[in-house]
mmCIF file of C-alpha atoms in Angstrom:
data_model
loop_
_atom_site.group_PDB
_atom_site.id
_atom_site.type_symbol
_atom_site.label_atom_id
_atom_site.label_comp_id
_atom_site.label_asym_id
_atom_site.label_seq_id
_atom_site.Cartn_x
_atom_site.Cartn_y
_atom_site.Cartn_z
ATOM 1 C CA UNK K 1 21.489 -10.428 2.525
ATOM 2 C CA UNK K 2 23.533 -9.302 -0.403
ATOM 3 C CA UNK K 3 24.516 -5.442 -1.402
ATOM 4 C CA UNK K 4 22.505 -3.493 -3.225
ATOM 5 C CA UNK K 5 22.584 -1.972 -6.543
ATOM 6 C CA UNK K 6 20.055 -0.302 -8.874
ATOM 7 C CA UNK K 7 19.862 0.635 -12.426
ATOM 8 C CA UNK K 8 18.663 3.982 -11.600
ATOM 9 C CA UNK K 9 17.339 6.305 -14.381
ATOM 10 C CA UNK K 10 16.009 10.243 -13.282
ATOM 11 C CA UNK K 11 13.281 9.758 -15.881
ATOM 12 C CA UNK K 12 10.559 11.815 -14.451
ATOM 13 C CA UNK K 13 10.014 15.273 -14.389
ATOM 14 C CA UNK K 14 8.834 17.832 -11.222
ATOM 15 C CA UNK K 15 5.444 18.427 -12.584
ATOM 16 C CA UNK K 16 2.011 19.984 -10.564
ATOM 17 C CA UNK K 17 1.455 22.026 -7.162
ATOM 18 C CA UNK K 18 0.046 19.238 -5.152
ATOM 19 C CA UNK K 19 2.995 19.189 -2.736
ATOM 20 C CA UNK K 20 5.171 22.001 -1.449
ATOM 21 C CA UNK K 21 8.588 21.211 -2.971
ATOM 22 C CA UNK K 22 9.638 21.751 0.525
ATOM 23 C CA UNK K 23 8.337 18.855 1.503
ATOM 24 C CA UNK K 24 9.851 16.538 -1.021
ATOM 25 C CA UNK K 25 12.554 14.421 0.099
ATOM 26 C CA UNK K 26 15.960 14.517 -0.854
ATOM 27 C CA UNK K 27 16.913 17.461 -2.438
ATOM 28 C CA UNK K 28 12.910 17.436 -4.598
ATOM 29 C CA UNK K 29 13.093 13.182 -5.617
ATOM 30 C CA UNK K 30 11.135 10.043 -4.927
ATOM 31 C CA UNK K 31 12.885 7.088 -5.519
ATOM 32 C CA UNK K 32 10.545 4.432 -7.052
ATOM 33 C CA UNK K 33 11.717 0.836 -6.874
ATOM 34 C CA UNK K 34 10.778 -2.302 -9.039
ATOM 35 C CA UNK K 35 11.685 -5.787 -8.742
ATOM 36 C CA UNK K 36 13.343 -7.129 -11.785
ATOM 37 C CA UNK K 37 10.199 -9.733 -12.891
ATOM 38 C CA UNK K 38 11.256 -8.757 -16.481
ATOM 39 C CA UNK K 39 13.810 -7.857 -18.117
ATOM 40 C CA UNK K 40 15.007 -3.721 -16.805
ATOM 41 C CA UNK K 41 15.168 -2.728 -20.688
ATOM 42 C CA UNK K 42 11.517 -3.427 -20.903
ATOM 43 C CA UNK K 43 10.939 -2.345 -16.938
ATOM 44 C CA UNK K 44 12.706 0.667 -16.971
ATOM 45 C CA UNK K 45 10.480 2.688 -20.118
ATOM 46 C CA UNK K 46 6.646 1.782 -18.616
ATOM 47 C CA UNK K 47 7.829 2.319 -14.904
ATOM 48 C CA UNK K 48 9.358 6.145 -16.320
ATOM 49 C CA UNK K 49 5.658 6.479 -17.544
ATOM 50 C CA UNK K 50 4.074 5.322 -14.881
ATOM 51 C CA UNK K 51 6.752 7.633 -12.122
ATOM 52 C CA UNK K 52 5.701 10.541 -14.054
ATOM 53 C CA UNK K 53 1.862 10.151 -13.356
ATOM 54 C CA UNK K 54 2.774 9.522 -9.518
ATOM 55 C CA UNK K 55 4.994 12.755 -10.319
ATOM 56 C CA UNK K 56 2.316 14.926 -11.845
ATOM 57 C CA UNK K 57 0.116 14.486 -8.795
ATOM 58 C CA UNK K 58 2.652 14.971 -6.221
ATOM 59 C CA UNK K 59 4.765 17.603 -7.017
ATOM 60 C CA UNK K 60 7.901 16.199 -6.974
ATOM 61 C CA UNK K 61 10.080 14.427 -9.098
ATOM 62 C CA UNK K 62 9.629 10.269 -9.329
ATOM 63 C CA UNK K 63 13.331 8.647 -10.013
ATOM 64 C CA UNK K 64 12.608 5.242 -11.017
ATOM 65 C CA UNK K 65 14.970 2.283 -10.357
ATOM 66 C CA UNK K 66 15.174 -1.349 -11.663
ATOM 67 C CA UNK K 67 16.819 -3.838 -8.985
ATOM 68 C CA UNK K 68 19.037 -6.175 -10.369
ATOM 69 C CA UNK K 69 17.487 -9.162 -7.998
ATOM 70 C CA UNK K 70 14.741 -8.973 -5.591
ATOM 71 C CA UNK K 71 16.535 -8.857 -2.492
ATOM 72 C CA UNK K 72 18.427 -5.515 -3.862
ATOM 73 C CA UNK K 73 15.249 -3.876 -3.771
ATOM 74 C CA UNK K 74 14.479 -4.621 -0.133
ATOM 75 C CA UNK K 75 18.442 -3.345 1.106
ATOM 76 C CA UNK K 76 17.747 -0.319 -0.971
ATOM 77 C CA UNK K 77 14.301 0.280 1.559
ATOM 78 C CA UNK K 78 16.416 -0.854 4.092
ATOM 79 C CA UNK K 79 19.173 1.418 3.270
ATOM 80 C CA UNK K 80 16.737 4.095 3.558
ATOM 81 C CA UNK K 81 17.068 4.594 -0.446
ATOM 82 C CA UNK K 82 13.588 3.900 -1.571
ATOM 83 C CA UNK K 83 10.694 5.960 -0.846
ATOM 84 C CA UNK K 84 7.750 3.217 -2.766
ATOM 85 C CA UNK K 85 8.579 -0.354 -4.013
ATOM 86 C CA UNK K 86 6.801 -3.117 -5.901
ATOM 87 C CA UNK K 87 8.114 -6.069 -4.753
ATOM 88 C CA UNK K 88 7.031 -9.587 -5.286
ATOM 89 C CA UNK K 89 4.137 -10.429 -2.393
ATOM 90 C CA UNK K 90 6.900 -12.697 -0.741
ATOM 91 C CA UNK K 91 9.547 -10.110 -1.609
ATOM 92 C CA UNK K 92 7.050 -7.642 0.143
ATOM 93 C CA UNK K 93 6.656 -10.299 3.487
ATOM 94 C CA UNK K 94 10.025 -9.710 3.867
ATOM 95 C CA UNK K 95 10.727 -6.011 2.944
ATOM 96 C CA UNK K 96 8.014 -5.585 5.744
ATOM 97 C CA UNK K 97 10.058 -7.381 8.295
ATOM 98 C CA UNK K 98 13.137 -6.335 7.671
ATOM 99 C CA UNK K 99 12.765 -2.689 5.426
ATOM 100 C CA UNK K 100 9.430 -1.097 7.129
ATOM 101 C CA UNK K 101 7.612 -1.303 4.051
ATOM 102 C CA UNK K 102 4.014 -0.748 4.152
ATOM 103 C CA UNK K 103 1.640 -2.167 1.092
ATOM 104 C CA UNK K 104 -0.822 0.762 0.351
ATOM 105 C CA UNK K 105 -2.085 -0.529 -3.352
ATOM 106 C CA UNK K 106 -2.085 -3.109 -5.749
ATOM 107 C CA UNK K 107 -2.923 -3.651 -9.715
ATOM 108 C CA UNK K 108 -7.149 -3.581 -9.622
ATOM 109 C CA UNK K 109 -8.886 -6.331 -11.816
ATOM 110 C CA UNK K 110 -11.918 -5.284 -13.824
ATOM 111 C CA UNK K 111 -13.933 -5.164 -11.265
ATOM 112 C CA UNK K 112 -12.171 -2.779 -9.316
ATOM 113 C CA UNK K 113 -10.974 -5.566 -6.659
ATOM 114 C CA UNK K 114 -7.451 -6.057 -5.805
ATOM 115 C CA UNK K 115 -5.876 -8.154 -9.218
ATOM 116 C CA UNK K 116 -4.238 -12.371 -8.571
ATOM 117 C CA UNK K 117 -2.622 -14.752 -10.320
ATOM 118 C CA UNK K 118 -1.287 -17.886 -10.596
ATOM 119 C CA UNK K 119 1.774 -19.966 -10.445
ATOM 120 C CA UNK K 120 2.575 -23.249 -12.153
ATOM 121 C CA UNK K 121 5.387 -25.665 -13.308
ATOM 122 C CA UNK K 122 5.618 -26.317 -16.960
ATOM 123 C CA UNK K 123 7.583 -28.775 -19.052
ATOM 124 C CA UNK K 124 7.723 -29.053 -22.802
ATOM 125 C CA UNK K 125 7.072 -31.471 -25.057
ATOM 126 C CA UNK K 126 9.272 -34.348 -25.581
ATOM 127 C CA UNK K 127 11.397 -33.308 -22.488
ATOM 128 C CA UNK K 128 10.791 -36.822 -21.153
ATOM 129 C CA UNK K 129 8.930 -35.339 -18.084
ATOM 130 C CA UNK K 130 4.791 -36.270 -17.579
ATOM 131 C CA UNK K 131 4.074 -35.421 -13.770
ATOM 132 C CA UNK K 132 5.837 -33.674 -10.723
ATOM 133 C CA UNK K 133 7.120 -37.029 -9.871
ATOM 134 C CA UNK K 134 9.034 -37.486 -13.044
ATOM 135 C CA UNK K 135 10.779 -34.300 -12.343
ATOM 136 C CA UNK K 136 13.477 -35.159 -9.625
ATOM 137 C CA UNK K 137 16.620 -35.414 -11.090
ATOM 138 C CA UNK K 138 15.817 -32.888 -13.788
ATOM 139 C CA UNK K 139 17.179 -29.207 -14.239
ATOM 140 C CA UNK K 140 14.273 -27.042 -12.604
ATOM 141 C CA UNK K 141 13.890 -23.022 -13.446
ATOM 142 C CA UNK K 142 13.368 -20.979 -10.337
ATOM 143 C CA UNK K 143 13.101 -17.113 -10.886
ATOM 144 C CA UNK K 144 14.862 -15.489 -7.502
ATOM 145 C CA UNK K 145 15.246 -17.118 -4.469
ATOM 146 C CA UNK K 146 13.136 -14.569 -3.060
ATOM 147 C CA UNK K 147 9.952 -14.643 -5.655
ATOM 148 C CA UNK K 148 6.392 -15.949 -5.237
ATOM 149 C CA UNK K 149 5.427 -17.598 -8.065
ATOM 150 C CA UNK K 150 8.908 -17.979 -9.324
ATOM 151 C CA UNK K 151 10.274 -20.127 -6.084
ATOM 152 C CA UNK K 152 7.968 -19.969 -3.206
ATOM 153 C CA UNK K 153 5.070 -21.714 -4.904
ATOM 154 C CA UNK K 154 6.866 -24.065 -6.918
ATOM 155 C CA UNK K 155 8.717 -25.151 -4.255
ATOM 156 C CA UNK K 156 5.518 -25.662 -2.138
ATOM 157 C CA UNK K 157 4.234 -28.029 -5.074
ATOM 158 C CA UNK K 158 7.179 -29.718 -5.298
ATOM 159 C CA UNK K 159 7.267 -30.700 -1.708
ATOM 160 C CA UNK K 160 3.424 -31.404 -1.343
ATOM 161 C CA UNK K 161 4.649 -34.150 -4.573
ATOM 162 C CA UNK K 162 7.602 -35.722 -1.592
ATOM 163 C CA UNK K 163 10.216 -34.004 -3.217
ATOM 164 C CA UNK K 164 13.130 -31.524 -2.121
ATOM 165 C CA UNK K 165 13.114 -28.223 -4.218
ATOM 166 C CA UNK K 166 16.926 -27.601 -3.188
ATOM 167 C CA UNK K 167 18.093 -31.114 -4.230
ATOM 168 C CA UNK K 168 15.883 -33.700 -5.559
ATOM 169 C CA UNK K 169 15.411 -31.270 -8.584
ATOM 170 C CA UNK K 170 18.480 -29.490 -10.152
ATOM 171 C CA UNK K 171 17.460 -25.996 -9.688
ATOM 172 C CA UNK K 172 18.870 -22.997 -11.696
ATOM 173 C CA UNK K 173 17.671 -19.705 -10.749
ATOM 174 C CA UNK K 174 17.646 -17.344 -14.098
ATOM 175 C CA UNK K 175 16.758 -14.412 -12.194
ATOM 176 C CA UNK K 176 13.354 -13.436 -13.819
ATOM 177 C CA UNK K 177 10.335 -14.670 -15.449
ATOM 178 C CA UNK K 178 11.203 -13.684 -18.186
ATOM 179 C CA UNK K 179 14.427 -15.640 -17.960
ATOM 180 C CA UNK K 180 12.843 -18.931 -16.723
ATOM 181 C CA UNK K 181 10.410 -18.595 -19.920
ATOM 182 C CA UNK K 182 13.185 -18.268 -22.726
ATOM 183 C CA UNK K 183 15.267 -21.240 -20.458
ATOM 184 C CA UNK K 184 12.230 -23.510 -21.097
ATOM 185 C CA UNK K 185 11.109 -22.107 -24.578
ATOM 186 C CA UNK K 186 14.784 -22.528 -25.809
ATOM 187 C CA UNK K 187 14.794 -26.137 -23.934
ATOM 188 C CA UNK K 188 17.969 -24.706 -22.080
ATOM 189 C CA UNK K 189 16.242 -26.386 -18.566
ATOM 190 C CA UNK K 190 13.559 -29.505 -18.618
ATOM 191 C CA UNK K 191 11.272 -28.162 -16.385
ATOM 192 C CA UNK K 192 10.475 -24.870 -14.687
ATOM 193 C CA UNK K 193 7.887 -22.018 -12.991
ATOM 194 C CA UNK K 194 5.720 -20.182 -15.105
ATOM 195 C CA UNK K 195 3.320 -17.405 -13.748
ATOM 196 C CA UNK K 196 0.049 -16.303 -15.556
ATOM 197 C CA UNK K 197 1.499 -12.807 -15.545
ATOM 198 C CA UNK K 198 4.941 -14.345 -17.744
ATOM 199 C CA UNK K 199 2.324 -15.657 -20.270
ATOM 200 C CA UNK K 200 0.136 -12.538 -20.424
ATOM 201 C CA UNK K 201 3.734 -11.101 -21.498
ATOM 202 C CA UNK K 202 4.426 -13.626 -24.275
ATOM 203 C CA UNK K 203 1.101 -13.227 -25.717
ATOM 204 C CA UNK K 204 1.359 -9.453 -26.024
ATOM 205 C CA UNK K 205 4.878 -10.112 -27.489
ATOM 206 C CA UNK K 206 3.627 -12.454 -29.748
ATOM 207 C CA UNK K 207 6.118 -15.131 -28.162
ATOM 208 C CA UNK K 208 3.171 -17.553 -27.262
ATOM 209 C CA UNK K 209 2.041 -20.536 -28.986
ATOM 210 C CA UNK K 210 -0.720 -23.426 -27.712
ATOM 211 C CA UNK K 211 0.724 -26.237 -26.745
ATOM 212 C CA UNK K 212 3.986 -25.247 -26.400
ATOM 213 C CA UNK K 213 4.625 -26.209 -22.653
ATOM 214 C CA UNK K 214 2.918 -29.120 -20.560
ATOM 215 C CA UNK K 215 1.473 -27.646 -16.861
ATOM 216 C CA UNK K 216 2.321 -30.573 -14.558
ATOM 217 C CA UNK K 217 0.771 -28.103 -11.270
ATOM 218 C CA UNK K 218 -0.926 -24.400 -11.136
ATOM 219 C CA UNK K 219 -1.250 -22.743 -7.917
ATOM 220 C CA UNK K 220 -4.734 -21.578 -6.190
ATOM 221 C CA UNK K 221 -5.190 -17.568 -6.864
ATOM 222 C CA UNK K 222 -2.193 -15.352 -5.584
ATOM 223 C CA UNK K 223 -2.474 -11.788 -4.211
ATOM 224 C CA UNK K 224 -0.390 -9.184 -7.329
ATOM 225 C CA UNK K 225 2.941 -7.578 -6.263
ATOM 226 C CA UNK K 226 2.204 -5.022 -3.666
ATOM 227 C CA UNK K 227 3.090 -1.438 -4.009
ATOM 228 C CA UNK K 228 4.941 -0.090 -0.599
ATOM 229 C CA UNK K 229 5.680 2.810 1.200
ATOM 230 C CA UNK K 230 8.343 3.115 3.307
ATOM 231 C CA UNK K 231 7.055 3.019 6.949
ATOM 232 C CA UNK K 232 8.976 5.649 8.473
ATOM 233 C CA UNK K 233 8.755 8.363 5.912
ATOM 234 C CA UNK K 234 7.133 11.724 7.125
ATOM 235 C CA UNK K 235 3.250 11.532 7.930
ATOM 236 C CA UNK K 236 2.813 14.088 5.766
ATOM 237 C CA UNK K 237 4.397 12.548 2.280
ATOM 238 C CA UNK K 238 3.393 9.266 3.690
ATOM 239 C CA UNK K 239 -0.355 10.420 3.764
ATOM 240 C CA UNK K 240 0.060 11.739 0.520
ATOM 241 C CA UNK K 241 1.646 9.184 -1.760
ATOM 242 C CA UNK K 242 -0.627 6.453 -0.348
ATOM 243 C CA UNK K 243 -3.402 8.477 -1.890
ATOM 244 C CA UNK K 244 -2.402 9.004 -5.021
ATOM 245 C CA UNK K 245 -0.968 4.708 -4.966
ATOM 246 C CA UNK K 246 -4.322 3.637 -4.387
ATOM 247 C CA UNK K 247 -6.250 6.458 -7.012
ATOM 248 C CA UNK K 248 -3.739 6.512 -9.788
ATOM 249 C CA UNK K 249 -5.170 5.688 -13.465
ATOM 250 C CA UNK K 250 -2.982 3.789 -15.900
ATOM 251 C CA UNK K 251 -5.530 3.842 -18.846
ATOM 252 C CA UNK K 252 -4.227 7.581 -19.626
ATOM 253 C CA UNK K 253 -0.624 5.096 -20.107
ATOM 254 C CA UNK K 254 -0.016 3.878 -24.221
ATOM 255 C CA UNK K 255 -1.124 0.326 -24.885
ATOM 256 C CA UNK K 256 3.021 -0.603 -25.208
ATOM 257 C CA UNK K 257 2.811 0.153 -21.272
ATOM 258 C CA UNK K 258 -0.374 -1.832 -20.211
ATOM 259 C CA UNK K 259 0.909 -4.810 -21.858
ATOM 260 C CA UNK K 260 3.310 -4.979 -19.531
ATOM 261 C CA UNK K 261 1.738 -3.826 -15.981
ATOM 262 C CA UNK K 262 -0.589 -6.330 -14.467
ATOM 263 C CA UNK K 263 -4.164 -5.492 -14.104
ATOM 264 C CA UNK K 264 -7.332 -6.080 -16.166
ATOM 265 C CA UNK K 265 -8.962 -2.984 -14.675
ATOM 266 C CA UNK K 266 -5.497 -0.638 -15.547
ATOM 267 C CA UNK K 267 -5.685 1.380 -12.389
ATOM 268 C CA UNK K 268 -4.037 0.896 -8.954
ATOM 269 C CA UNK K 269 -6.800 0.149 -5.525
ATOM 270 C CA UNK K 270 -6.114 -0.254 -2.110
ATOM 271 C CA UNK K 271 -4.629 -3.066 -0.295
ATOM 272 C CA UNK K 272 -3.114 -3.559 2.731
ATOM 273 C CA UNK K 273 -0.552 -6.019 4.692
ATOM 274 C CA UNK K 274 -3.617 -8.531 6.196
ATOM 275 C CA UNK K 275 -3.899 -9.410 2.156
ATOM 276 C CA UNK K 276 -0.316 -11.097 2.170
ATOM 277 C CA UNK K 277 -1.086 -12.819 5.203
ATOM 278 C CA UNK K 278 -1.699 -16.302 2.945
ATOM 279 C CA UNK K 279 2.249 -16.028 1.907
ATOM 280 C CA UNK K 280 3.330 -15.594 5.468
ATOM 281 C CA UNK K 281 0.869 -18.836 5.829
ATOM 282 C CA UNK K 282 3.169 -21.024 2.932
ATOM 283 C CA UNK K 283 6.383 -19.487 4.364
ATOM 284 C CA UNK K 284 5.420 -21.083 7.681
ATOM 285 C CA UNK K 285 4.645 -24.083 6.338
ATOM 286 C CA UNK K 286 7.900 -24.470 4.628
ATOM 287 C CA UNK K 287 9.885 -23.677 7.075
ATOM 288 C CA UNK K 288 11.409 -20.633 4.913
ATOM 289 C CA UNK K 289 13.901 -18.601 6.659
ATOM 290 C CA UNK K 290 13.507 -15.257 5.149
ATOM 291 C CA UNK K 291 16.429 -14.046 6.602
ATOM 292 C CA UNK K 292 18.828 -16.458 4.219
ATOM 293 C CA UNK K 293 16.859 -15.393 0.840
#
């Protein structure tokens, strides 16, 4: 497990009574992490918005910080530096293993149910690939080592199809969706992951066209990125930010913000760990070794 380092920004501001600012940790701040599954110039501006409702209700100031991979977010809970995380649901297997972190709430659908989404592997046009089998030997776009739909699942496909994700494909990992979609838009890589949330993304940033990408595989329904408390943080704060994780409204948030969080239903609802029990499921069957992510 690598060092790690944040691109931290103190963006939101003590607001409210709701808790004594005795009680807030470290000198009046929660620190707020976020996986980098975009780009932290687009991350950093609708997670400040989004600290500073989680601020408003609590009572203390909400310092927001973008990860620069996903296993620098877990050594930052680890490290005792993170109070609440969104990680990746695998990140999150992990960060509860290793970090004590706790999933409390998760992006709601319309419904008000906990939000999923999918994974697949795209190619484009004309890249010479037609089906997984036709993609050993090619250069392959992971995300992280450590994400879902950006290694996990792919790699799961990719074995189910008799072929070795670490060397039967040339894997680069670009180190974000966002990455892995300009790599294949800009036919830098023949084939790579693609994640329903990535394309969501494009179409708001009017970066999406039909038919611009062939899906060779798409993934059954996956549980959205968790949000996390750390385990061992006073009952009392503990008690309090999982309530206001699993009430807190993001419609009051500008459009330019909900384009980017996940969630047909803008609001945050409970979840809890048994819901990421299906990734601990595909770890197992792959034989992944979190510890080496």
């Amino acid at each position: 497990m690598r060092a790690w380092t944040c691109l931290a920004v103190p963006a939101t501001l003590l607001a409210g009574t709701a808790f004594a600012a005795d009680d807030c940790p470290n000198g009046g701040t929660v620190r707020f992490g976020v996986e980098p599954y975009e780009a932290a110039s687009r991350l950093l501006p609708v997670y400040e918005d989004v600290a500073k409702l989680i601020a408003d209700k609590l009572g203390c100031k909400v310092e927001v910080q973008v990860t620069t991979s996903y296993n620098a977010e877990i050594e930052a809970m680890r490290a005792g530096k993170l109070e609440i995380g969104e990680f990746g649901p695998l990140g999150y297997v992990l960060a509860h293993q290793v970090a004590k972190a706790e999933a409390v709430a998760s992006f709601s659908q319309a419904d008000g149910k906990p939000m999923t989404y999918t994974a697949s592997i795209v190619t484009w046009p004309g890249s010479g690939v037609a089906t997984l089998k036709d993609t050993v030997g090619h250069s392959f776009a992971f995300s992280d080592p450590a994400s879902t739909s950006g290694h996990l699942f792919p790699a799961y496909a990719l074995q189910k199809a008799g072929i070795d994700a670490d060397k039967g494909v040339k894997p680069v990992y670009a180190g974000s969706h966002t990455a892995t979609f300009e790599a294949l838009r800009n036919h830098k890589v023949e084939v790579g992951e693609l994640n329903s949330d990535q394309i969501t993304s494009a179409r708001h940033q009017n970066m999406w066209q039909d038919g611009m990408f062939t899906t060779l595989w798409q993934s059954d329904p996956i549980p959205q990125d968790p949000i996390a408390v750390r385990g061992d943080l006073p009952a009392s704060l503990k008690a309090r930010l999982t309530q206001i994780l699993q009430n807190l409204d993001l419609k009051v948030l500008p459009q330019k913000d909900l384009d980017v969080l996940a969630g047909d239903g803008k609001s945050f609802v409970a979840i809890d760990d048994a819901a990421y029990d299906g990734i601990r499921d595909m770890v197992k069957i792959l034989k992944v070794d979190l510890a080496k992510l």
